[in-house]
Amino acid sequence: MMKSQSKMEKKPRARDLGIPFDGTNGPLNAITDVQGIEVGHTTLISGNGKLVVGKGPVRTGVTAIFPLGKKSADPVFAGWHSLNGNGEMTGTTWLEESGFLEGPIMLTNTHSVGIVRDSIIEWQTKHHMGGELWSLPVVAETWDGFLNDINGFHVKKSHVFAALDKAISGPVMEGNVGGGTGMICFEFKGGIGTASRKVQIHKENYVVGVMVQTNFGRRQQLRIAGAPVGAEILEHTIKPKGTSSIIVVVATNAPLLPHQLKRVARRASLGLGRVGSIASNYSGDIFIAFSTMNLKATKSPSVVDVTMLSNNELDPLFEATVQATEEAIVNALIAAETMTGRDGNKVIAIPYDRLKQVLKKYKRLAEATNSS
Amino acid sequence: MMKSQSKMEKKPRARDLGIPFDGTNGPLNAITDVQGIEVGHTTLISGNGKLVVGKGPVRTGVTAIFPLGKKSADPVFAGWHSLNGNGEMTGTTWLEESGFLEGPIMLTNTHSVGIVRDSIIEWQTKHHMGGELWSLPVVAETWDGFLNDINGFHVKKSHVFAALDKAISGPVMEGNVGGGTGMICFEFKGGIGTASRKVQIHKENYVVGVMVQTNFGRRQQLRIAGAPVGAEILEHTIKPKGTSSIIVVVATNAPLLPHQLKRVARRASLGLGRVGSIASNYSGDIFIAFSTMNLKATKSPSVVDVTMLSNNELDPLFEATVQATEEAIVNALIAAETMTGRDGNKVIAIPYDRLKQVLKKYKRLAEATNSS
Amino acid sequence: MMKSQSKMEKKPRARDLGIPFDGTNGPLNAITDVQGIEVGHTTLISGNGKLVVGKGPVRTGVTAIFPLGKKSADPVFAGWHSLNGNGEMTGTTWLEESGFLEGPIMLTNTHSVGIVRDSIIEWQTKHHMGGELWSLPVVAETWDGFLNDINGFHVKKSHVFAALDKAISGPVMEGNVGGGTGMICFEFKGGIGTASRKVQIHKENYVVGVMVQTNFGRRQQLRIAGAPVGAEILEHTIKPKGTSSIIVVVATNAPLLPHQLKRVARRASLGLGRVGSIASNYSGDIFIAFSTMNLKATKSPSVVDVTMLSNNELDPLFEATVQATEEAIVNALIAAETMTGRDGNKVIAIPYDRLKQVLKKYKRLAEATNSS
Amino acid sequence: MMKSQSKMEKKPRARDLGIPFDGTNGPLNAITDVQGIEVGHTTLISGNGKLVVGKGPVRTGVTAIFPLGKKSADPVFAGWHSLNGNGEMTGTTWLEESGFLEGPIMLTNTHSVGIVRDSIIEWQTKHHMGGELWSLPVVAETWDGFLNDINGFHVKKSHVFAALDKAISGPVMEGNVGGGTGMICFEFKGGIGTASRKVQIHKENYVVGVMVQTNFGRRQQLRIAGAPVGAEILEHTIKPKGTSSIIVVVATNAPLLPHQLKRVARRASLGLGRVGSIASNYSGDIFIAFSTMNLKATKSPSVVDVTMLSNNELDPLFEATVQATEEAIVNALIAAETMTGRDGNKVIAIPYDRLKQVLKKYKRLAEATNSS
């Protein structure tokens, strides 16, 4: 019942439908455009019909993001920000203090954060990837209880290990996969989304990659490419009890220090602003940013050389973060497919035809471009 | 030299031009829709031609916002947030610690923050409005050095007193007034803007009022009502050296506690996201929110009764904050007039005809509505 | 092998030995002097000799603190602070955002935070104590890998349930119990400690109770009652690889708002200063404070009445927090007993005779007083 | 009227009296042991008798600290922390965002922060030391209204310029000088104090220097070298209405990044804990730390090389900060002289004989050592 990650159907992405975005994306238009990053998903879909706690139906999963790939235990500089903290991201206290992210980031459902956290430590000690002494893993979540038997605790250690072990570079599966499996976004089906931007600063080329697990927003609020899409597509809205949230992971190969990465993380707020978010009280809108440079920073016993992009040069990276966050959210919506879960609860995918209709009305339907 | 506040020409506001906004504004569509608030401006415009430091030309001023009117020294609950801290807002350390705003908020140019701060204390002690023992005033700024002789320190104590003394309720002057006199926004003339929203929560009516001093943004980034206005009106762009910034003041009569007001302040970020901000490294994007309720909170010697709106009911206020921030920024752009300042530097007002053209193209030009 | 909590031997506490402290303690000199608080420990001690990961030896446990007792799911106002964040306290992002602590606080070892967190949710849903929709539990940790098979993950769901189910009011076990079982403090055996202070503010009586899980400090740094105790008792020092930490839980029945409780939490730093802490890079010094008043704050659908102690009256509570933190740390040292754990690693209890000798030398040995 | 800085009487310092401290001080036992730092004071003492606002008596001043000397406009990495924010330190929002301190730090009285701030900008533009475009100076304060005509605004631009112009390396005047002129500490006369520590990390030598402006504490709370000095010297206590505060400036030549300097700043809390502080509600306990290394960090247009001390090596610097903060506070007490100010208000210097008596009683009087 664990859907294979290799079964990567060719689905359109937002740009394929003609949705216009600012900026220039990388070759994969994905977080993996930042070299070294590996992503793995375990997707858990089983059962139908009435909820029996512990039995299902199951619509959940877990996603792993390795900043430097699963073979590296090197820490990377990182920062985080909470736009609205109705959620959990473990490990942030140490990340804030030390300036380092010391392992993978994992995404799952709200009630499986603990098992994922401890399983990372076990995986790390088993593979001698840190954790032998101690580890403070970073695990974030959004809530999938409208579709998933969230109190059945269906994510197990083996699922966590699988997501870690299978993490790969290259194209990233989006939509109903991994931690995003049972998620809802603007009352459409949501889930995992990703995007990237290329920027040039004084002749140096950098990439910003973003991955989101989307589970937020009221229909009426949705704006795509500036058009009031949500207000125009009001059919099949739902009112799930429970929280809505979005986790944003921003990666870059630009040499940023921890305090600069905190600034980058904060820019995800502006990408959310563009799609119409109000950062609801019920939403865990939590962002993390890391840089894959400066890997020597913890290696030496004492003083190490690091490089730093001047504050004066950060604007292109800030802009790229805003743009890629916006696009990653829309990509999640476009990739996600209609899903029926517990108690027959059904969440529809955003209907492409209606979406294109609205965008056309507002002169926001571009010629389709190929993003990958 | 000091432009009279009473000379309030009837200029159109954003809604008058047919720009559509979400939500329902209050009668004045201004921060003063929150009862008790009084606003005063001192506008300093003099001289022309080449900059002679200390002589001018002068294009600056100072704006005062009294949460409870100039006759009250009562503190109000407050919170603040910095989206990008390339700016100054004095008094925030105590505001964060105590949860209280203990006097007016004043807005001015970057290099006049000090004189304004100390002058508030003198005004307070003179009028027995706090400060006899000690005072930690809240003064924020944006940078007007492209048009103004900012190193001439033209804001004097008398100008500060005038803005305080003349503060009134009712309609608020916008555009090239007070602290906003010499400001630039998306490479158009910017300045002061305001807007409000009415919300109903369990049959109780509340108001959210926003006032902004806008001095941020690159032309290309500007979005109005979701339409890519900046990308379509590329004439007369400028490249001022120096910082760009926006101060956002959010007021409400909803009974919010300090930590809730911090949450409200943070929502201004999403309003900035809507108009296209990337929160540039050079921008001091600093927000403050206060509630005019709970005035007994510091009165009693010991335990006081306060009221608190449940966290679960905050979404309408969050949405109102996002919407009113967006509209206040656009109102600032609409109200500001073309200005020529030091060394002949000229910044054009956003051209109404071109703007309406663009909005029409993107089907975002509504029937004009009367906002006041 | 789970040591019964009822087997409460009569051990001396710091005051019984004649160590002088400032302030007036409550009847139990424990966090449970704040009415309603219940504490439960599960202590896991088994095996001896060489470490076999997964087999033991086991020297660990878990401790539960219910702000309002295990029968109440009501949230309480809370705040937190990290003096040095080399540690984990889950749930803090929502606590900071909402101002509420919505369940028990649990303490355990670093690598068992996850199982404890998810088990709380399961316990809550089982008992209809919150969590049916979602829950973001607060679990903190310190590292016991010098004595305990920490990578054996010996804390199980049943142990978590036991600590929750057995939580009681009344005297609190200290030393080698619960989450404190395998902890080390100033290279002496550490663990759980507690203390309280009574304060009167305008004729109202309040209590401040503190509980600590101590696992920090180098011997040389230890000061007790101002005397350089560590520098004088240099025998049997150890150099554990791994982190050292202290979790401080501050409780009060004074009606404080969330931002005020954050201030209280921050005062634990000063208690640590008194005993000689430098807040080592390796230390997770994380503090949480809550108030048992204002229980209506989340009950009503909309506007609720809460009470607030004036900022001007907080000093006695701040002082009580500093004093009780200092004493709780010393109580942990006094209560803890010599322990031998994995690989024969041995940590001695602070020797009473030597301690009294030193205190006497520095004129800091008072007549013994009875603290309970 | 302005006391000459050169008139440096040979007064004993804390170590000269035999007060024992941990750690090894630098040659000057002053912040100026960190190479490049220059300090300047302007001391304003005039008038006697009854307060006439605007006339005096005057007991105030201003102190300047240049991280790299007054000839350098180079920014330095910096961080800050507020233990209790009942005070002002301007410029912290940009310091937090950028990671840089971009000019001198100045200390003055609460109501003169503004004039000092704007005067720094004028001085900077005049000397082409930054500020031509914009500047966000760092100015902190404590309250001297018990002795000084604080609402007379006696600090003028010329006094600010004088402190800046006269800043020098070498020994630092302590006690009733500069910003510390009218300050009170534990109800004894307080003011400026300084101390330093030498640390060796992997054969590299570093210095930590601390300067404080002390104005905090109730007599009863004072602990020196762990002895309850305040509780033993209860004569001549006072109850000033108004705030009490302490500003701590920590400097080092160790190559620390901004987020590490924030950690260093936070350690000042532990130094305060050692002398008995409870961080009163009325106290502005605000700390700033900077590193004089990494001066290239803002020079290049794009990517710059910086060096970073590993987090794992920070403990000696943390310990040095705690120790030097403790000693700088005691040095301020020892250096300050009895002062009579407005309305005949009198604050006594800590009496050396009584102090030595108490220390001797508690076996904490060492052989006098020479600190400079």
Coordinates of C-alpha atoms in Angstrom, one line a residue, chain B residues 15 21-25 196-198 319-320 323 327:
Chain B
R15 CA -12.0 53.1 -4.2
F21 CA -10.8 45.7 -2.4
D22 CA -12.1 42.9 -0.2
G23 CA -14.0 43.5 3.0
T24 CA -16.2 46.3 4.3
N25 CA -14.5 49.6 5.3
S196 CA -10.3 50.5 7.8
R197 CA -12.4 47.4 8.0
K198 CA -15.5 46.6 10.0
E319 CA -8.2 39.2 7.5
A320 CA -9.2 42.8 8.2
Q323 CA -7.0 43.9 3.7
E327 CA -5.7 49.3 0.8

